[in-house]
N, CA, C and O atoms as a GROMACS GRO file, in nm:
protein
  468
    1VAL      N    1  13.438  15.443  15.318
    1VAL     CA    2  13.489  15.306  15.328
    1VAL      C    3  13.421  15.218  15.224
    1VAL      O    4  13.485  15.135  15.160
    2GLY      N    5  13.290  15.238  15.208
    2GLY     CA    6  13.216  15.156  15.112
    2GLY      C    7  13.263  15.177  14.970
    2GLY      O    8  13.279  15.081  14.894
    3PHE      N    9  13.285  15.304  14.931
    3PHE     CA   10  13.331  15.334  14.795
    3PHE      C   11  13.468  15.274  14.769
    3PHE      O   12  13.491  15.212  14.666
    4LEU      N   13  13.561  15.293  14.864
    4LEU     CA   14  13.696  15.240  14.846
    4LEU      C   15  13.696  15.087  14.841
    4LEU      O   16  13.768  15.027  14.762
    5THR      N   17  13.614  15.025  14.925
    5THR     CA   18  13.603  14.879  14.924
    5THR      C   19  13.548  14.831  14.791
    5THR      O   20  13.597  14.733  14.735
    6THR      N   21  13.446  14.898  14.741
    6THR     CA   22  13.386  14.861  14.613
    6THR      C   23  13.488  14.872  14.500
    6THR      O   24  13.499  14.782  14.416
    7MET      N   25  13.562  14.983  14.496
    7MET     CA   26  13.662  15.001  14.391
    7MET      C   27  13.773  14.896  14.401
    7MET      O   28  13.817  14.842  14.299
    8ALA      N   29  13.818  14.866  14.522
    8ALA     CA   30  13.923  14.765  14.540
    8ALA      C   31  13.875  14.628  14.492
    8ALA      O   32  13.950  14.556  14.426
    9ILE      N   33  13.753  14.593  14.525
    9ILE     CA   34  13.701  14.463  14.483
    9ILE      C   35  13.683  14.459  14.332
    9ILE      O   36  13.716  14.358  14.268
   10LEU      N   37  13.631  14.567  14.274
   10LEU     CA   38  13.615  14.569  14.128
   10LEU      C   39  13.749  14.556  14.056
   10LEU      O   40  13.760  14.481  13.959
   11LEU      N   41  13.849  14.628  14.103
   11LEU     CA   42  13.981  14.620  14.039
   11LEU      C   43  14.044  14.483  14.057
   11LEU      O   44  14.122  14.438  13.973
   12HIS      N   45  14.010  14.416  14.166
   12HIS     CA   46  14.062  14.281  14.190
   12HIS      C   47  13.988  14.179  14.104
   12HIS      O   48  14.048  14.084  14.054
   13GLU      N   49  13.859  14.199  14.087
   13GLU     CA   50  13.777  14.099  14.021
   13GLU      C   51  13.799  14.089  13.871
   13GLU      O   52  13.782  13.981  13.814
   14ILE      N   53  13.835  14.196  13.806
   14ILE     CA   54  13.852  14.191  13.660
   14ILE      C   55  13.959  14.090  13.620
   14ILE      O   56  13.930  13.998  13.543
   15PRO      N   57  14.083  14.101  13.670
   15PRO     CA   58  14.182  13.999  13.632
   15PRO      C   59  14.149  13.862  13.692
   15PRO      O   60  14.184  13.759  13.634
   16HIS      N   61  14.082  13.861  13.806
   16HIS     CA   62  14.044  13.735  13.869
   16HIS      C   63  13.947  13.658  13.778
   16HIS      O   64  13.965  13.538  13.756
   17GLU      N   65  13.846  13.727  13.726
   17GLU     CA   66  13.747  13.662  13.640
   17GLU      C   67  13.810  13.617  13.509
   17GLU      O   68  13.776  13.509  13.458
   18VAL      N   69  13.899  13.696  13.454
   18VAL     CA   70  13.967  13.657  13.330
   18VAL      C   71  14.051  13.531  13.355
   18VAL      O   72  14.053  13.439  13.273
   19GLY      N   73  14.119  13.529  13.468
   19GLY     CA   74  14.199  13.411  13.503
   19GLY      C   75  14.112  13.288  13.524
   19GLY      O   76  14.148  13.179  13.479
   20ASP      N   77  13.999  13.305  13.593
   20ASP     CA   78  13.907  13.192  13.613
   20ASP      C   79  13.854  13.140  13.479
   20ASP      O   80  13.841  13.020  13.458
   21PHE      N   81  13.823  13.232  13.388
   21PHE     CA   82  13.774  13.193  13.256
   21PHE      C   83  13.880  13.111  13.183
   21PHE      O   84  13.849  13.009  13.121
   22ALA      N   85  14.005  13.156  13.190
   22ALA     CA   86  14.115  13.082  13.125
   22ALA      C   87  14.132  12.943  13.188
   22ALA      O   88  14.157  12.846  13.118
   23ILE      N   89  14.118  12.935  13.320
   23ILE     CA   90  14.129  12.805  13.388
   23ILE      C   91  14.018  12.711  13.342
   23ILE      O   92  14.042  12.593  13.317
   24LEU      N   93  13.897  12.763  13.331
   24LEU     CA   94  13.785  12.681  13.285
   24LEU      C   95  13.807  12.633  13.141
   24LEU      O   96  13.776  12.519  13.108
   25LEU      N   97  13.861  12.720  13.056
   25LEU     CA   98  13.890  12.679  12.919
   25LEU      C   99  13.994  12.568  12.916
   25LEU      O  100  13.983  12.473  12.839
   26ARG      N  101  14.096  12.581  13.000
   26ARG     CA  102  14.200  12.477  13.005
   26ARG      C  103  14.149  12.347  13.063
   26ARG      O  104  14.201  12.240  13.033
   27ALA      N  105  14.046  12.357  13.148
   27ALA     CA  106  13.990  12.237  13.211
   27ALA      C  107  13.899  12.160  13.116
   27ALA      O  108  13.848  12.054  13.151
   28GLY      N  109  13.878  12.215  12.995
   28GLY     CA  110  13.798  12.143  12.897
   28GLY      C  111  13.662  12.202  12.868
   28GLY      O  112  13.589  12.148  12.786
   29PHE      N  113  13.626  12.311  12.934
   29PHE     CA  114  13.499  12.376  12.905
   29PHE      C  115  13.510  12.446  12.770
   29PHE      O  116  13.616  12.497  12.734
   30ASP      N  117  13.397  12.450  12.697
   30ASP     CA  118  13.398  12.535  12.578
   30ASP      C  119  13.369  12.678  12.624
   30ASP      O  120  13.336  12.701  12.740
   31ARG      N  121  13.383  12.773  12.533
   31ARG     CA  122  13.369  12.914  12.572
   31ARG      C  123  13.232  12.944  12.631
   31ARG      O  124  13.222  13.018  12.729
   32TRP      N  125  13.127  12.890  12.574
   32TRP     CA  126  12.992  12.918  12.622
   32TRP      C  127  12.971  12.860  12.762
   32TRP      O  128  12.914  12.927  12.849
   33SER      N  129  13.016  12.737  12.786
   33SER     CA  130  13.001  12.675  12.918
   33SER      C  131  13.082  12.750  13.023
   33SER      O  132  13.036  12.770  13.135
   34ALA      N  133  13.203  12.792  12.987
   34ALA     CA  134  13.286  12.868  13.080
   34ALA      C  135  13.221  13.002  13.113
   34ALA      O  136  13.223  13.047  13.228
   35ALA      N  137  13.162  13.066  13.012
   35ALA     CA  138  13.094  13.194  13.036
   35ALA      C  139  12.973  13.174  13.127
   35ALA      O  140  12.947  13.257  13.214
   36LYS      N  141  12.898  13.064  13.107
   36LYS     CA  142  12.782  13.036  13.194
   36LYS      C  143  12.826  13.011  13.338
   36LYS      O  144  12.761  13.056  13.432
   37MET      N  145  12.937  12.941  13.355
   37MET     CA  146  12.988  12.916  13.491
   37MET      C  147  13.030  13.047  13.557
   37MET      O  148  13.002  13.068  13.675
   38GLN      N  149  13.097  13.132  13.484
   38GLN     CA  150  13.138  13.262  13.538
   38GLN      C  151  13.017  13.348  13.571
   38GLN      O  152  13.017  13.419  13.672
   39LEU      N  153  12.914  13.343  13.488
   39LEU     CA  154  12.793  13.418  13.513
   39LEU      C  155  12.723  13.369  13.640
   39LEU      O  156  12.671  13.448  13.718
   40SER      N  157  12.722  13.238  13.660
   40SER     CA  158  12.657  13.184  13.780
   40SER      C  159  12.731  13.227  13.907
   40SER      O  160  12.666  13.255  14.008
   41THR      N  161  12.863  13.234  13.904
   41THR     CA  162  12.934  13.280  14.022
   41THR      C  163  12.914  13.430  14.043
   41THR      O  164  12.908  13.476  14.157
   42ALA      N  165  12.904  13.506  13.934
   42ALA     CA  166  12.878  13.650  13.947
   42ALA      C  167  12.739  13.674  14.006
   42ALA      O  168  12.721  13.764  14.088
   43LEU      N  169  12.642  13.594  13.964
   43LEU     CA  170  12.507  13.608  14.020
   43LEU      C  171  12.506  13.576  14.170
   43LEU      O  172  12.430  13.636  14.246
   44GLY      N  173  12.590  13.483  14.211
   44GLY     CA  174  12.603  13.455  14.355
   44GLY      C  175  12.653  13.578  14.430
   44GLY      O  176  12.607  13.605  14.541
   45GLY      N  177  12.746  13.651  14.371
   45GLY     CA  178  12.795  13.774  14.433
   45GLY      C  179  12.688  13.880  14.442
   45GLY      O  180  12.680  13.953  14.541
   46ILE      N  181  12.605  13.890  14.337
   46ILE     CA  182  12.496  13.988  14.338
   46ILE      C  183  12.393  13.952  14.445
   46ILE      O  184  12.342  14.040  14.514
   47VAL      N  185  12.363  13.824  14.458
   47VAL     CA  186  12.269  13.781  14.563
   47VAL      C  187  12.326  13.815  14.701
   47VAL      O  188  12.253  13.860  14.789
   48GLY      N  189  12.455  13.794  14.720
   48GLY     CA  190  12.519  13.830  14.847
   48GLY      C  191  12.513  13.979  14.874
   48GLY      O  192  12.490  14.021  14.988
   49ALA      N  193  12.534  14.060  14.771
   49ALA     CA  194  12.526  14.205  14.787
   49ALA      C  195  12.384  14.248  14.823
   49ALA      O  196  12.365  14.335  14.907
   50CYS      N  197  12.286  14.187  14.759
   50CYS     CA  198  12.146  14.219  14.790
   50CYS      C  199  12.112  14.180  14.934
   50CYS      O  200  12.041  14.251  15.003
   51PHE      N  201  12.164  14.066  14.977
   51PHE     CA  202  12.142  14.024  15.116
   51PHE      C  203  12.203  14.127  15.212
   51PHE      O  204  12.141  14.162  15.312
   52ALA      N  205  12.323  14.173  15.182
   52ALA     CA  206  12.389  14.271  15.269
   52ALA      C  207  12.311  14.401  15.275
   52ALA      O  208  12.299  14.461  15.382
   53ILE      N  209  12.257  14.444  15.163
   53ILE     CA  210  12.178  14.567  15.161
   53ILE      C  211  12.049  14.549  15.240
   53ILE      O  212  12.010  14.637  15.317
   54CYS      N  213  11.983  14.435  15.222
   54CYS     CA  214  11.858  14.410  15.294
   54CYS      C  215  11.881  14.391  15.444
   54CYS      O  216  11.794  14.422  15.525
   55ALA      N  217  11.998  14.342  15.482
   55ALA     CA  218  12.028  14.317  15.623
   55ALA      C  219  12.073  14.442  15.696
   55ALA      O  220  12.092  14.439  15.818
   56GLN      N  221  12.091  14.550  15.624
   56GLN     CA  222  12.139  14.673  15.688
   56GLN      C  223  12.038  14.721  15.791
   56GLN      O  224  11.918  14.722  15.767
   57SER      N  225  12.090  14.759  15.904
   57SER     CA  226  12.007  14.806  16.014
   57SER      C  227  11.944  14.940  15.981
   57SER      O  228  12.010  15.026  15.922
   58PRO      N  229  11.817  14.961  16.018
   58PRO     CA  230  11.757  15.092  15.995
   58PRO      C  231  11.820  15.201  16.082
   58PRO      O  232  11.803  15.320  16.053
   59LYS      N  233  11.892  15.163  16.186
   59LYS     CA  234  11.956  15.261  16.274
   59LYS      C  235  12.085  15.314  16.213
   59LYS      O  236  12.142  15.410  16.265
   60GLY      N  237  12.130  15.256  16.107
   60GLY     CA  238  12.253  15.303  16.044
   60GLY      C  239  12.343  15.187  16.007
   60GLY      O  240  12.319  15.072  16.044
   61ALA      N  241  12.446  15.220  15.933
   61ALA     CA  242  12.538  15.117  15.884
   61ALA      C  243  12.633  15.068  15.992
   61ALA      O  244  12.696  14.964  15.975
   62GLY      N  245  12.645  15.139  16.102
   62GLY     CA  246  12.740  15.101  16.206
   62GLY      C  247  12.718  14.962  16.260
   62GLY      O  248  12.814  14.886  16.278
   63GLU      N  249  12.592  14.927  16.286
   63GLU     CA  250  12.563  14.794  16.338
   63GLU      C  251  12.587  14.686  16.233
   63GLU      O  252  12.634  14.577  16.265
   64THR      N  253  12.556  14.716  16.109
   64THR     CA  254  12.574  14.619  16.002
   64THR      C  255  12.722  14.594  15.976
   64THR      O  256  12.764  14.480  15.958
   65VAL      N  257  12.801  14.700  15.974
   65VAL     CA  258  12.945  14.687  15.949
   65VAL      C  259  13.010  14.602  16.058
   65VAL      O  260  13.109  14.533  16.033
   66ALA      N  261  12.954  14.609  16.178
   66ALA     CA  262  13.011  14.534  16.290
   66ALA      C  263  13.011  14.384  16.266
   66ALA      O  264  13.095  14.313  16.323
   67TRP      N  265  12.921  14.333  16.184
   67TRP     CA  266  12.924  14.189  16.157
   67TRP      C  267  12.954  14.155  16.012
   67TRP      O  268  13.001  14.044  15.985
   68ILE      N  269  12.930  14.246  15.916
   68ILE     CA  270  12.957  14.212  15.776
   68ILE      C  271  13.107  14.211  15.747
   68ILE      O  272  13.155  14.120  15.679
   69LEU      N  273  13.182  14.310  15.796
   69LEU     CA  274  13.326  14.314  15.768
   69LEU      C  275  13.400  14.192  15.824
   69LEU      O  276  13.480  14.132  15.751
   70PRO      N  277  13.378  14.152  15.950
   70PRO     CA  278  13.446  14.030  15.996
   70PRO      C  279  13.405  13.906  15.917
   70PRO      O  280  13.488  13.819  15.890
   71PHE      N  281  13.278  13.897  15.882
   71PHE     CA  282  13.231  13.782  15.804
   71PHE      C  283  13.299  13.778  15.668
   71PHE      O  284  13.343  13.671  15.625
   72THR      N  285  13.309  13.892  15.602
   72THR     CA  286  13.375  13.900  15.472
   72THR      C  287  13.524  13.869  15.483
   72THR      O  288  13.579  13.796  15.401
   73SER      N  289  13.588  13.925  15.584
   73SER     CA  290  13.731  13.897  15.605
   73SER      C  291  13.755  13.749  15.628
   73SER      O  292  13.850  13.691  15.574
   74GLY      N  293  13.668  13.689  15.707
   74GLY     CA  294  13.681  13.544  15.731
   74GLY      C  295  13.664  13.464  15.603
   74GLY      O  296  13.732  13.364  15.582
   75GLY      N  297  13.573  13.509  15.518
   75GLY     CA  298  13.555  13.441  15.389
   75GLY      C  299  13.679  13.450  15.302
   75GLY      O  300  13.719  13.351  15.240
   76PHE      N  301  13.740  13.569  15.297
   76PHE     CA  302  13.863  13.584  15.219
   76PHE      C  303  13.976  13.500  15.278
   76PHE      O  304  14.054  13.441  15.204
   77LEU      N  305  13.985  13.494  15.411
   77LEU     CA  306  14.088  13.411  15.474
   77LEU      C  307  14.066  13.264  15.440
   77LEU      O  308  14.161  13.191  15.410
   78TYR      N  309  13.942  13.221  15.445
   78TYR     CA  310  13.910  13.081  15.413
   78TYR      C  311  13.953  13.049  15.270
   78TYR      O  312  14.018  12.947  15.245
   79ILE      N  313  13.916  13.136  15.176
   79ILE     CA  314  13.951  13.113  15.035
   79ILE      C  315  14.104  13.109  15.018
   79ILE      O  316  14.156  13.023  14.947
   80ALA      N  317  14.173  13.201  15.084
   80ALA     CA  318  14.319  13.204  15.074
   80ALA      C  319  14.380  13.076  15.132
   80ALA      O  320  14.472  13.018  15.073
   81LEU      N  321  14.330  13.033  15.246
   81LEU     CA  322  14.387  12.914  15.309
   81LEU      C  323  14.356  12.787  15.229
   81LEU      O  324  14.440  12.697  15.222
   82VAL      N  325  14.238  12.779  15.171
   82VAL     CA  326  14.204  12.662  15.090
   82VAL      C  327  14.299  12.651  14.971
   82VAL      O  328  14.332  12.540  14.928
   83ASN      N  329  14.342  12.765  14.918
   83ASN     CA  330  14.434  12.763  14.804
   83ASN      C  331  14.579  12.742  14.846
   83ASN      O  332  14.658  12.685  14.771
   84VAL      N  333  14.616  12.787  14.967
   84VAL     CA  334  14.756  12.784  15.010
   84VAL      C  335  14.793  12.653  15.079
   84VAL      O  336  14.899  12.598  15.052
   85VAL      N  337  14.708  12.603  15.169
   85VAL     CA  338  14.744  12.487  15.250
   85VAL      C  339  14.777  12.363  15.167
   85VAL      O  340  14.876  12.296  15.197
   86PRO      N  341  14.699  12.329  15.064
   86PRO     CA  342  14.739  12.212  14.984
   86PRO      C  343  14.877  12.226  14.921
   86PRO      O  344  14.952  12.128  14.912
   87ASP      N  345  14.912  12.346  14.878
   87ASP     CA  346  15.046  12.368  14.822
   87ASP      C  347  15.152  12.353  14.930
   87ASP      O  348  15.261  12.300  14.903
   88LEU      N  349  15.122  12.398  15.052
   88LEU     CA  350  15.218  12.383  15.162
   88LEU      C  351  15.243  12.236  15.194
   88LEU      O  352  15.355  12.197  15.226
   89LEU      N  353  15.139  12.154  15.186
   89LEU     CA  354  15.153  12.013  15.216
   89LEU      C  355  15.235  11.940  15.111
   89LEU      O  356  15.295  11.836  15.140
   90GLU      N  357  15.239  11.992  14.988
   90GLU     CA  358  15.317  11.931  14.881
   90GLU      C  359  15.461  11.982  14.877
   90GLU      O  360  15.544  11.925  14.806
   91GLU      N  361  15.491  12.087  14.952
   91GLU     CA  362  15.625  12.146  14.951
   91GLU      C  363  15.727  12.046  15.006
   91GLU      O  364  15.706  11.985  15.110
   92LYS      N  365  15.836  12.031  14.934
   92LYS     CA  366  15.941  11.936  14.975
   92LYS      C  367  16.038  11.998  15.075
   92LYS      O  368  16.092  11.928  15.161
   93ASN      N  369  16.061  12.128  15.064
   93ASN     CA  370  16.157  12.196  15.151
   93ASN      C  371  16.085  12.249  15.275
   93ASN      O  372  16.000  12.338  15.264
   94PRO      N  373  16.117  12.196  15.395
   94PRO     CA  374  16.048  12.240  15.516
   94PRO      C  375  16.071  12.389  15.547
   94PRO      O  376  15.984  12.454  15.606
   95TRP      N  377  16.187  12.443  15.509
   95TRP     CA  378  16.215  12.584  15.534
   95TRP      C  379  16.118  12.674  15.457
   95TRP      O  380  16.071  12.774  15.511
   96ASN      N  381  16.089  12.638  15.331
   96ASN     CA  382  15.993  12.716  15.253
   96ASN      C  383  15.853  12.710  15.315
   96ASN      O  384  15.783  12.811  15.320
   97SER      N  385  15.813  12.592  15.361
   97SER     CA  386  15.682  12.580  15.426
   97SER      C  387  15.676  12.664  15.552
   97SER      O  388  15.575  12.731  15.577
   98LEU      N  389  15.781  12.662  15.632
   98LEU     CA  390  15.785  12.741  15.755
   98LEU      C  391  15.777  12.890  15.724
   98LEU      O  392  15.705  12.964  15.791
   99GLN      N  393  15.850  12.934  15.622
   99GLN     CA  394  15.846  13.075  15.583
   99GLN      C  395  15.704  13.116  15.542
   99GLN      O  396  15.656  13.223  15.582
  100GLN      N  397  15.638  13.033  15.463
  100GLN     CA  398  15.504  13.066  15.417
  100GLN      C  399  15.405  13.070  15.533
  100GLN      O  400  15.319  13.158  15.539
  101ILE      N  401  15.417  12.977  15.626
  101ILE     CA  402  15.328  12.976  15.743
  101ILE      C  403  15.354  13.099  15.830
  101ILE      O  404  15.259  13.161  15.878
  102LEU      N  405  15.480  13.134  15.850
  102LEU     CA  406  15.511  13.253  15.930
  102LEU      C  407  15.458  13.380  15.865
  102LEU      O  408  15.406  13.468  15.933
  103LEU      N  409  15.472  13.391  15.733
  103LEU     CA  410  15.420  13.508  15.664
  103LEU      C  411  15.268  13.513  15.670
  103LEU      O  412  15.210  13.621  15.684
  104LEU      N  413  15.202  13.399  15.660
  104LEU     CA  414  15.057  13.394  15.673
  104LEU      C  415  15.014  13.440  15.812
  104LEU      O  416  14.921  13.518  15.826
  105CYS      N  417  15.082  13.391  15.915
  105CYS     CA  418  15.052  13.431  16.053
  105CYS      C  419  15.082  13.579  16.075
  105CYS      O  420  15.011  13.647  16.149
  106THR      N  421  15.187  13.630  16.012
  106THR     CA  422  15.220  13.772  16.022
  106THR      C  423  15.108  13.857  15.962
  106THR      O  424  15.070  13.959  16.019
  107GLY      N  425  15.056  13.815  15.847
  107GLY     CA  426  14.945  13.888  15.785
  107GLY      C  427  14.821  13.889  15.874
  107GLY      O  428  14.755  13.992  15.885
  108ILE      N  429  14.790  13.777  15.936
  108ILE     CA  430  14.675  13.770  16.027
  108ILE      C  431  14.699  13.860  16.147
  108ILE      O  432  14.607  13.929  16.192
  109THR      N  433  14.821  13.860  16.200
  109THR     CA  434  14.854  13.944  16.316
  109THR      C  435  14.839  14.092  16.281
  109THR      O  436  14.787  14.170  16.361
  110VAL      N  437  14.885  14.131  16.163
  110VAL     CA  438  14.871  14.271  16.121
  110VAL      C  439  14.724  14.309  16.113
  110VAL      O  440  14.686  14.418  16.156
  111MET      N  441  14.640  14.221  16.060
  111MET     CA  442  14.497  14.250  16.053
  111MET      C  443  14.436  14.265  16.191
  111MET      O  444  14.353  14.353  16.214
  112VAL      N  445  14.477  14.179  16.286
  112VAL     CA  446  14.425  14.189  16.422
  112VAL      C  447  14.470  14.320  16.486
  112VAL      O  448  14.390  14.387  16.551
  113LEU      N  449  14.595  14.357  16.468
  113LEU     CA  450  14.645  14.482  16.526
  113LEU      C  451  14.574  14.603  16.466
  113LEU      O  452  14.543  14.698  16.538
  114LEU      N  453  14.550  14.601  16.336
  114LEU     CA  454  14.478  14.712  16.273
  114LEU      C  455  14.334  14.719  16.319
  114LEU      O  456  14.277  14.828  16.328
  115ALA      N  457  14.274  14.606  16.348
  115ALA     CA  458  14.135  14.604  16.391
  115ALA      C  459  14.119  14.661  16.532
  115ALA      O  460  14.013  14.714  16.566
  116HIS      N  461  14.223  14.651  16.614
  116HIS     CA  462  14.215  14.700  16.750
  116HIS      C  463  14.253  14.847  16.763
  116HIS      O  464  14.242  14.903  16.872
  117ASN      N  465  14.297  14.909  16.656
  117ASN     CA  466  14.335  15.051  16.662
  117ASN      C  467  14.229  15.139  16.604
  117ASN      O  468  14.246  15.261  16.601
   0.00000   0.00000   0.00000
């Protein structure tokens, strides 16, 4: 599980970081400042990974996974909602907003069902 999770995150992060760099350049940062900002966020990820490794239970990974995975999932949900909700509030067509909210709730329901199996 750890290897697959690591590979999935790495494959996700490469285009994500390139996109963030482009956004920073468009926001008026020069290349060096944008690179420093990206480096600071990457260092935050490394600090989080070190914390997770240090917090691992000596009895095994089972106890650690019991709280790290829900915490991480909640973080991803928070990030997704912070990006989606403002766009939903600006949507002019109520049907489109309803569809997006229903799909978001469907995704959460699928995650809950998978967690219980």
